[in-house]
Short mmCIF file of C-alpha atoms in Angstrom, two decimals:
data_model
loop_
_atom_site.label_atom_id
_atom_site.label_comp_id
_atom_site.label_asym_id
_atom_site.label_seq_id
_atom_site.Cartn_x
_atom_site.Cartn_y
_atom_site.Cartn_z
CA UNK V 27 96.68 38.65 143.08
CA UNK V 28 95.85 40.34 139.76
CA UNK V 29 95.64 43.69 141.53
CA UNK V 30 99.12 43.20 142.98
CA UNK V 31 100.59 42.41 139.57
CA UNK V 32 98.91 45.48 138.08
CA UNK V 33 100.21 47.65 140.93
CA UNK V 34 103.72 46.21 140.47
CA UNK V 35 103.69 46.92 136.74
CA UNK V 36 102.45 50.46 137.27
CA UNK V 37 105.06 51.07 139.98
CA UNK V 38 107.85 49.82 137.70
CA UNK V 39 106.53 52.04 134.89
CA UNK V 40 106.52 55.11 137.15
CA UNK V 41 110.03 54.35 138.48
CA UNK V 42 111.43 53.89 134.96
CA UNK V 43 109.69 57.07 133.80
CA UNK V 44 111.04 59.08 136.75
CA UNK V 45 114.60 57.76 136.34
CA UNK V 46 114.52 58.37 132.60
CA UNK V 47 113.27 61.94 132.82
CA UNK V 48 115.54 62.81 135.76
CA UNK V 49 118.60 61.46 133.92
CA UNK V 50 117.73 63.53 130.84
CA UNK V 51 117.30 66.72 132.88
CA UNK V 52 120.66 66.03 134.54
CA UNK V 53 122.40 65.41 131.21
CA UNK V 54 120.86 68.45 129.52
CA UNK V 55 121.09 70.95 132.36
CA UNK V 56 123.42 69.56 135.03
CA UNK V 57 126.28 68.17 133.00
CA UNK V 58 126.02 70.57 130.11
CA UNK V 59 127.35 68.10 127.55
CA UNK V 60 125.51 69.98 124.80
CA UNK V 61 127.95 72.88 125.27
CA UNK V 62 131.13 71.12 126.31
CA UNK V 63 130.91 67.88 124.34
CA UNK V 64 131.25 64.22 125.34
CA UNK V 65 132.08 63.26 128.90
CA UNK V 66 134.34 60.20 129.25
CA UNK V 67 133.22 58.17 132.28
CA UNK V 68 135.13 54.92 131.74
CA UNK V 69 137.37 53.58 128.97
CA UNK V 70 134.22 51.91 127.59
CA UNK V 71 131.51 54.44 128.52
CA UNK V 72 130.84 58.05 127.54
CA UNK V 73 127.99 60.49 127.92
CA UNK V 74 127.39 62.22 124.58
CA UNK V 75 124.27 64.12 123.54
CA UNK V 76 122.38 62.77 120.52
CA UNK V 77 118.93 63.92 119.40
CA UNK V 78 117.25 60.80 118.03
CA UNK V 79 114.46 61.72 115.61
CA UNK V 80 113.91 58.08 114.64
CA UNK V 81 113.06 55.02 116.69
CA UNK V 82 115.27 52.63 118.63
CA UNK V 83 118.89 52.69 117.49
CA UNK V 84 118.18 55.65 115.19
CA UNK V 85 116.15 53.62 112.68
CA UNK V 86 113.80 55.75 110.54
CA UNK V 87 115.87 58.81 111.48
CA UNK V 88 115.40 60.79 108.26
CA UNK V 89 111.66 60.61 107.69
CA UNK V 90 110.91 64.34 107.95
CA UNK V 91 108.53 66.50 109.96
CA UNK V 92 105.64 64.02 110.06
CA UNK V 93 107.78 61.33 111.74
CA UNK V 94 107.59 62.67 115.30
CA UNK V 95 103.77 62.89 115.49
CA UNK V 96 103.46 59.49 113.80
CA UNK V 97 105.95 57.93 116.22
CA UNK V 98 104.13 59.49 119.22
CA UNK V 99 100.82 58.09 117.98
CA UNK V 100 102.32 54.65 117.37
CA UNK V 101 103.96 54.62 120.80
CA UNK V 102 100.68 55.62 122.47
CA UNK V 103 98.92 52.71 120.76
CA UNK V 104 101.66 50.36 121.97
CA UNK V 105 101.45 51.72 125.54
CA UNK V 106 97.67 51.17 125.51
CA UNK V 107 98.18 47.57 124.34
CA UNK V 108 100.83 47.06 127.05
CA UNK V 109 98.35 48.39 129.62
CA UNK V 110 95.77 45.84 128.51
CA UNK V 111 98.37 43.06 128.65
CA UNK V 112 99.48 44.29 132.10
CA UNK V 113 95.91 44.05 133.38
CA UNK V 114 96.04 40.35 132.42
CA UNK V 115 99.67 39.62 133.40
CA UNK V 116 100.04 36.04 134.58
CA UNK V 117 102.91 36.65 137.01
CA UNK V 118 104.98 39.36 138.68
CA UNK V 119 107.93 38.98 136.29
CA UNK V 120 105.74 39.64 133.26
CA UNK V 121 104.04 42.55 135.04
CA UNK V 122 107.39 44.13 135.89
CA UNK V 123 108.68 43.67 132.34
CA UNK V 124 105.54 45.21 130.85
CA UNK V 125 105.85 48.12 133.29
CA UNK V 126 109.48 48.68 132.27
CA UNK V 127 108.57 48.74 128.58
CA UNK V 128 105.60 51.06 129.12
CA UNK V 129 107.56 53.42 131.39
CA UNK V 130 110.37 53.62 128.85
CA UNK V 131 107.96 54.23 126.00
CA UNK V 132 106.23 57.04 127.88
CA UNK V 133 109.61 58.61 128.70
CA UNK V 134 110.49 58.72 125.03
CA UNK V 135 107.01 60.01 124.14
CA UNK V 136 107.51 62.91 126.55
CA UNK V 137 110.81 63.75 124.81
CA UNK V 138 109.17 63.75 121.39
CA UNK V 139 106.39 66.02 122.62
CA UNK V 140 108.84 68.42 124.35
CA UNK V 141 111.73 68.44 121.90
CA UNK V 142 110.58 66.74 118.69
CA UNK V 143 113.27 64.11 119.30
CA UNK V 144 114.43 61.69 121.98
CA UNK V 145 117.37 62.62 124.21
CA UNK V 146 119.98 59.85 123.96
CA UNK V 147 123.25 60.10 125.86
CA UNK V 148 124.76 56.76 126.94
CA UNK V 149 127.50 55.57 124.59
CA UNK V 150 129.05 52.17 125.26
CA UNK V 151 132.10 51.36 123.17
CA UNK V 152 135.17 49.16 122.92
CA UNK V 153 137.99 50.89 121.11
CA UNK V 154 136.61 52.23 117.85
CA UNK V 155 133.57 49.95 117.96
CA UNK V 156 130.68 51.94 119.40
CA UNK V 157 127.22 50.70 120.17
CA UNK V 158 124.27 52.99 119.48
CA UNK V 159 123.76 55.92 121.81
CA UNK V 160 120.77 55.22 124.07
CA UNK V 161 119.05 56.35 127.28
CA UNK V 162 117.47 54.91 130.43
CA UNK V 163 114.11 54.44 128.68
CA UNK V 164 115.72 52.47 125.86
CA UNK V 165 117.51 50.26 128.41
CA UNK V 166 114.26 49.56 130.24
CA UNK V 167 112.49 48.71 126.99
CA UNK V 168 115.23 46.32 125.85
CA UNK V 169 115.45 44.64 129.28
CA UNK V 170 111.66 44.33 129.48
CA UNK V 171 111.45 42.73 126.04
CA UNK V 172 114.32 40.35 126.90
CA UNK V 173 112.52 39.29 130.10
CA UNK V 174 109.29 38.65 128.17
CA UNK V 175 111.16 36.58 125.59
CA UNK V 176 112.98 34.54 128.22
CA UNK V 177 109.78 34.07 130.21
CA UNK V 178 108.02 32.86 127.07
CA UNK V 179 110.81 30.37 126.34
CA UNK V 180 110.90 29.17 129.96
CA UNK V 181 107.25 28.20 130.18
CA UNK V 182 106.26 24.61 129.82
CA UNK V 183 103.00 23.75 128.06
CA UNK V 184 100.16 22.40 130.18
CA UNK V 185 99.51 18.67 130.11
CA UNK V 186 96.06 19.49 128.65
CA UNK V 187 97.71 21.15 125.66
CA UNK V 188 99.87 18.08 125.06
CA UNK V 189 96.89 15.72 124.85
CA UNK V 190 96.83 14.11 121.45
CA UNK V 191 100.29 15.30 120.43
CA UNK V 192 102.71 12.58 119.41
CA UNK V 193 100.42 9.67 120.15
CA UNK V 194 98.97 9.18 116.69
CA UNK V 195 95.79 11.18 117.21
#
């Protein structure tokens, strides 16, 4: 069973990585939005090219030349920790979520190594209110974290863990 969960997590990571990198190649070379500007897809969705030198949602964006190597190193440490957690994943949902996070992180690491910044291009907005520009990797990371949080909230403690709680002991 553990082997299946590990295989599932790795498969999800590879799928997320492939989709992320393919979408970035398409945006950079197929659509050509760098040259022609934003592409309006829907009244609430645009493709617009943003080079994110910071972390998620552009945080830490102005830290200078040392930021990219430091962020790559930090992301590699996180991916290694996710791999260890994946090897111990208690169910398929957790394994898939960990795979999504790891695959997204590796996709953004590849961008930093290739370009010195992450390629972001999806802009969701309502009128003048615009959410941060993001990419497929960012979406996978956020969804994976949300699944882990919901899974953690959903779990019920074992009866063994409840022994002695609330009975005066």
